[in-house]
Short mmCIF file of the C-alpha atoms (twelve columns), coordinates in Angstrom:
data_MODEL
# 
_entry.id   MODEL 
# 
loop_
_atom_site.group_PDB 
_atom_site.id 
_atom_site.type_symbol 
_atom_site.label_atom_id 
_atom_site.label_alt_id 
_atom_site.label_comp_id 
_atom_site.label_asym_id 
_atom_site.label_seq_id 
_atom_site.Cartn_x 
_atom_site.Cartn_y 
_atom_site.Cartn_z 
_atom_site.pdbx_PDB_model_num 
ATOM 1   C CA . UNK A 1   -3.851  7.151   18.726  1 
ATOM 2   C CA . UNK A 2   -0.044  6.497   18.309  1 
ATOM 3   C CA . UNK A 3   1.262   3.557   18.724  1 
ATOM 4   C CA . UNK A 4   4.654   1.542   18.825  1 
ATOM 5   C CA . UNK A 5   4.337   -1.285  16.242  1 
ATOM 6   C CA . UNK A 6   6.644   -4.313  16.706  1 
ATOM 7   C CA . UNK A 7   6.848   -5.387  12.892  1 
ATOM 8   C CA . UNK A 8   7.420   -1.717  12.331  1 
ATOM 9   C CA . UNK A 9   10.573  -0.776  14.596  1 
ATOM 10  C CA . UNK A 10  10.400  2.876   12.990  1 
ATOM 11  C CA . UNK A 11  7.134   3.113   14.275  1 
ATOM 12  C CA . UNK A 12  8.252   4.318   17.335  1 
ATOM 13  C CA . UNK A 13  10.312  7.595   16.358  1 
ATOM 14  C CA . UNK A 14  8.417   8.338   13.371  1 
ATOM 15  C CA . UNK A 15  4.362   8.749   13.328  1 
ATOM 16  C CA . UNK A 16  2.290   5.886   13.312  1 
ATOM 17  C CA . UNK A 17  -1.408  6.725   14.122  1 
ATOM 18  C CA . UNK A 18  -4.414  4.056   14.077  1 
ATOM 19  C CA . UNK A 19  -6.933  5.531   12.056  1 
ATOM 20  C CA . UNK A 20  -9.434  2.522   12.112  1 
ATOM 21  C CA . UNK A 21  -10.963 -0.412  13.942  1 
ATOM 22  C CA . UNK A 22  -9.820  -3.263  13.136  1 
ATOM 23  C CA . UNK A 23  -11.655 -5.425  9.807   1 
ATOM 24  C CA . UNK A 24  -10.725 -8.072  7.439   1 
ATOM 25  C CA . UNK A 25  -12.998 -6.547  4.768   1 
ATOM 26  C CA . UNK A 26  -10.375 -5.103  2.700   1 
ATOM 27  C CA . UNK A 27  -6.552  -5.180  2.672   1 
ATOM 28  C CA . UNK A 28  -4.015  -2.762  2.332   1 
ATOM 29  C CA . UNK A 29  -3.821  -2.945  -2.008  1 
ATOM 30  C CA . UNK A 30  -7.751  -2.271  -1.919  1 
ATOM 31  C CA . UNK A 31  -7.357  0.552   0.468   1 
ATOM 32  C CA . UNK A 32  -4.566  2.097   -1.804  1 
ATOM 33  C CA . UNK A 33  -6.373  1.523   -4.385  1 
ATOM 34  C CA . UNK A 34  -9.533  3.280   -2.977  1 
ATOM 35  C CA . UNK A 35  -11.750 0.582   -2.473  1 
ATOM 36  C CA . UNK A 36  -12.512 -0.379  0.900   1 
ATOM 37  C CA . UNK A 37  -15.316 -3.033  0.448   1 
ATOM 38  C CA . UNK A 38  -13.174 -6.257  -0.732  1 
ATOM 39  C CA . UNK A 39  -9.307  -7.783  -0.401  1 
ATOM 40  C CA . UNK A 40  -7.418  -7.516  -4.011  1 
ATOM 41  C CA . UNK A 41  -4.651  -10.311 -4.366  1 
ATOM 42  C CA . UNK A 42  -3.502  -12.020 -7.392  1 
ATOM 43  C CA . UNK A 43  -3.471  -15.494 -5.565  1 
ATOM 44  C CA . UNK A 44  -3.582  -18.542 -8.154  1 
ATOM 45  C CA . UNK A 45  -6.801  -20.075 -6.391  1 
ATOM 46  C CA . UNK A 46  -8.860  -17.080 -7.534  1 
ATOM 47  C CA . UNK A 47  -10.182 -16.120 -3.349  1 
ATOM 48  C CA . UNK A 48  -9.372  -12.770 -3.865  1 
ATOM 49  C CA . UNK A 49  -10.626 -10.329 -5.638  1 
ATOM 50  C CA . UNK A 50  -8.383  -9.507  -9.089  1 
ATOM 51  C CA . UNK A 51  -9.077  -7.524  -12.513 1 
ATOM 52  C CA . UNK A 52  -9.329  -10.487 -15.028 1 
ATOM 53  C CA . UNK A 53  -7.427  -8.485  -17.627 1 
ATOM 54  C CA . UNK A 54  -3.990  -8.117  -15.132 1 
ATOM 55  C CA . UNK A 55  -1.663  -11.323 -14.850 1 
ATOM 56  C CA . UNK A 56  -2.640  -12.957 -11.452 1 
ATOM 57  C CA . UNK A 57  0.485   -13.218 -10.561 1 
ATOM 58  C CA . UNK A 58  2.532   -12.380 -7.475  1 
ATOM 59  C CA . UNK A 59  4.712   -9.578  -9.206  1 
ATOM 60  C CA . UNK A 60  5.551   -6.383  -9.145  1 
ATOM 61  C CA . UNK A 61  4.244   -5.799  -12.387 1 
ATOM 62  C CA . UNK A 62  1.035   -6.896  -12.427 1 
ATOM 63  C CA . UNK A 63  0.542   -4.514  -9.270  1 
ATOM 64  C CA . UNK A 64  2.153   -1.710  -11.284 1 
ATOM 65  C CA . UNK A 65  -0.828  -2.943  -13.999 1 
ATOM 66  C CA . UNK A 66  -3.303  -2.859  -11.572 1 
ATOM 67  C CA . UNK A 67  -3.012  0.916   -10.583 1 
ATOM 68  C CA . UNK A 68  -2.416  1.856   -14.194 1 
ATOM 69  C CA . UNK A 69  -6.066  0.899   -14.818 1 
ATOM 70  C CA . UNK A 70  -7.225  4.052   -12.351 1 
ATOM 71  C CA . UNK A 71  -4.221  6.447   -14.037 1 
ATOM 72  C CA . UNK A 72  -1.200  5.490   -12.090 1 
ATOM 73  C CA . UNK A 73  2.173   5.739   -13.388 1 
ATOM 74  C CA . UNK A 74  5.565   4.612   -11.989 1 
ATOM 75  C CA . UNK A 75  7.456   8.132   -10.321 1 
ATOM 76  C CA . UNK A 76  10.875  8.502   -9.314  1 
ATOM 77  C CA . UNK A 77  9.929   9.335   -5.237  1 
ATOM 78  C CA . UNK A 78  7.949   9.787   -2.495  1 
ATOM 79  C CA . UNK A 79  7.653   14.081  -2.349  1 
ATOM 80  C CA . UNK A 80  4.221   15.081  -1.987  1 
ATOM 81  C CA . UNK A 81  2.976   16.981  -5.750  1 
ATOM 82  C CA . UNK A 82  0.290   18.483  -4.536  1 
ATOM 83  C CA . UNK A 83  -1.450  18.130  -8.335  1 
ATOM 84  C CA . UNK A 84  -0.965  14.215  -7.459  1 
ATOM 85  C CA . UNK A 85  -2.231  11.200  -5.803  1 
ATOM 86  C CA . UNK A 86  0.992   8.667   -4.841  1 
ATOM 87  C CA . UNK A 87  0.915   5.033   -3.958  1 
ATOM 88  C CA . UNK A 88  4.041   3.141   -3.100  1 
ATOM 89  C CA . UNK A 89  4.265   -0.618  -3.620  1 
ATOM 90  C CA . UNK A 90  6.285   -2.513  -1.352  1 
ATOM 91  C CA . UNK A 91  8.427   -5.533  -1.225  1 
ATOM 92  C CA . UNK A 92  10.054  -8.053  0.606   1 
ATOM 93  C CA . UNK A 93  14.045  -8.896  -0.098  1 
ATOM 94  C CA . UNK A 94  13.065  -11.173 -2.826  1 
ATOM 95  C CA . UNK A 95  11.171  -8.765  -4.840  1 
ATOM 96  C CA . UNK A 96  7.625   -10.386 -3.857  1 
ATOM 97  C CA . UNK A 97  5.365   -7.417  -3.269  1 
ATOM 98  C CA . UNK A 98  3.986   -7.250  0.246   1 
ATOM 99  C CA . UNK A 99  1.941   -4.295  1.007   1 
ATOM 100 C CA . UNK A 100 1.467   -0.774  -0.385  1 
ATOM 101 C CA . UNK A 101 0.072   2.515   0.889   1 
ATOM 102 C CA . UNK A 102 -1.391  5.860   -0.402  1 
ATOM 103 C CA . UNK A 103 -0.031  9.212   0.281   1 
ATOM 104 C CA . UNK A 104 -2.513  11.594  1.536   1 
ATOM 105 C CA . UNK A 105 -2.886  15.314  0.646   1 
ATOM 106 C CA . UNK A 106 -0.451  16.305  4.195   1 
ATOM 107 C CA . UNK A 107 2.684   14.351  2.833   1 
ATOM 108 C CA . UNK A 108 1.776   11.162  5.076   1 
ATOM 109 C CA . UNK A 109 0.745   8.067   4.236   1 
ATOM 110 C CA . UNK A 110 -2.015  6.096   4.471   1 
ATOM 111 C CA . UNK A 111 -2.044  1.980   4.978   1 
ATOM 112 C CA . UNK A 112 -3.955  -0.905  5.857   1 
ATOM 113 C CA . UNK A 113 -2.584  -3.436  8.325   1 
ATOM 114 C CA . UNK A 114 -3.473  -7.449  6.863   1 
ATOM 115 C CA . UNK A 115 -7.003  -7.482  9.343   1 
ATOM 116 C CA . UNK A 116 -5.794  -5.000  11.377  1 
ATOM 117 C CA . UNK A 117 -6.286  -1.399  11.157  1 
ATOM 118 C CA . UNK A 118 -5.766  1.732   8.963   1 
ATOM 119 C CA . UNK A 119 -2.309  3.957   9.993   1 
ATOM 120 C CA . UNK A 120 -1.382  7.044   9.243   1 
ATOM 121 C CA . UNK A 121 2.716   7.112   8.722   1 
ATOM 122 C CA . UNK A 122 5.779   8.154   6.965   1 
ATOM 123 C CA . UNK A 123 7.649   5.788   4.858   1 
ATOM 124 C CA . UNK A 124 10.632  6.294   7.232   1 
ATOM 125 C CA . UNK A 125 8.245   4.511   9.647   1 
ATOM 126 C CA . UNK A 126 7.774   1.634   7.745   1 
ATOM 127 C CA . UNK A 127 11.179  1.214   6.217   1 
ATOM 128 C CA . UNK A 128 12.684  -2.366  7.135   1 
ATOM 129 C CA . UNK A 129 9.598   -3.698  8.709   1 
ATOM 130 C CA . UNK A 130 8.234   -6.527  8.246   1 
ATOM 131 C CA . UNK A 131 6.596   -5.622  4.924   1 
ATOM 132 C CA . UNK A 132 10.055  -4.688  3.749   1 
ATOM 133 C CA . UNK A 133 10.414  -1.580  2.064   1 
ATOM 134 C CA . UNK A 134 9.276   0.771   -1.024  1 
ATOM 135 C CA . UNK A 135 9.995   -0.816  -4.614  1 
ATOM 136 C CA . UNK A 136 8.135   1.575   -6.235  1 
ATOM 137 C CA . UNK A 137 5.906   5.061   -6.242  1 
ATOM 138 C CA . UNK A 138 3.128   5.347   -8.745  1 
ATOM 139 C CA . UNK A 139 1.275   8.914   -9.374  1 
ATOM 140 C CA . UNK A 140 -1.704  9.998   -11.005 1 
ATOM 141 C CA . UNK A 141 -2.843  13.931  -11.468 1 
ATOM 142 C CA . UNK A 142 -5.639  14.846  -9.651  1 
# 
């Protein structure tokens, strides 16, 4: 089903597909990351769910770390390899990383909304939203 998103105002000239009922079982870094049973954060209190060996720490970096330990590594862009998987980490202005989203094998992406749902999307359609935009693509060969 396409939608219009309001925190996404690309949303509504680029794709931007519900793919999902709604659930607060994961979030969108565990759905990137291929695991769709519990939310991964690096929040100081220790709720969510984070490898003890990464920095719990809300940082680019210790995201980057987190999706080295499946075979990511930082890429220059977003152009579908078809030999690779793709996740971009985003952030707000400040750096603080907000959100990220796989690419699936079809050049679009794939991302979970907070509770919400799953979308299907470009990045185009998430640029300047309210998860800010890409600060980095990871890859790993297939």
């Amino acid at each position: 089903m396409k939608i219009e998103f309001s925190p996404f105002p690309n949303s509504k000239h680029d794709p931007f597909l519900v793919t999902s009922p709604k659930t607060a079982h994961y979030n969108c870094i565990a759905w990137a990351f291929g695991d769709d049973t519990k939310w991964y954060w690096p929040d100081s209190a220790k709720y969510y769910f984070w490898p003890t060996e990464i920095p719990r720490e809300e940082k680019i970096e210790s995201f980057i770390e987190l999706f080295k330990l499946i075979g990511y590594k930082v890429c220059e862009n977003e152009d579908l390899e078809p030999e690779y998987l793709k996740v971009a980490i985003y952030s707000d202005e400040f750096g603080k990383p907000t959100h990220a989203a796989r690419q699936l094998n079809n050049g679009y992406w794939t991302s979970k909304l907070g509770q919400h749902f799953d979308v299907t999307h470009t990045i185009f359609s998430m640029k300047d939203g309210s998860y800010g935009n890409v600060a980095i693509f990871l890859k790993k060969r297939i």
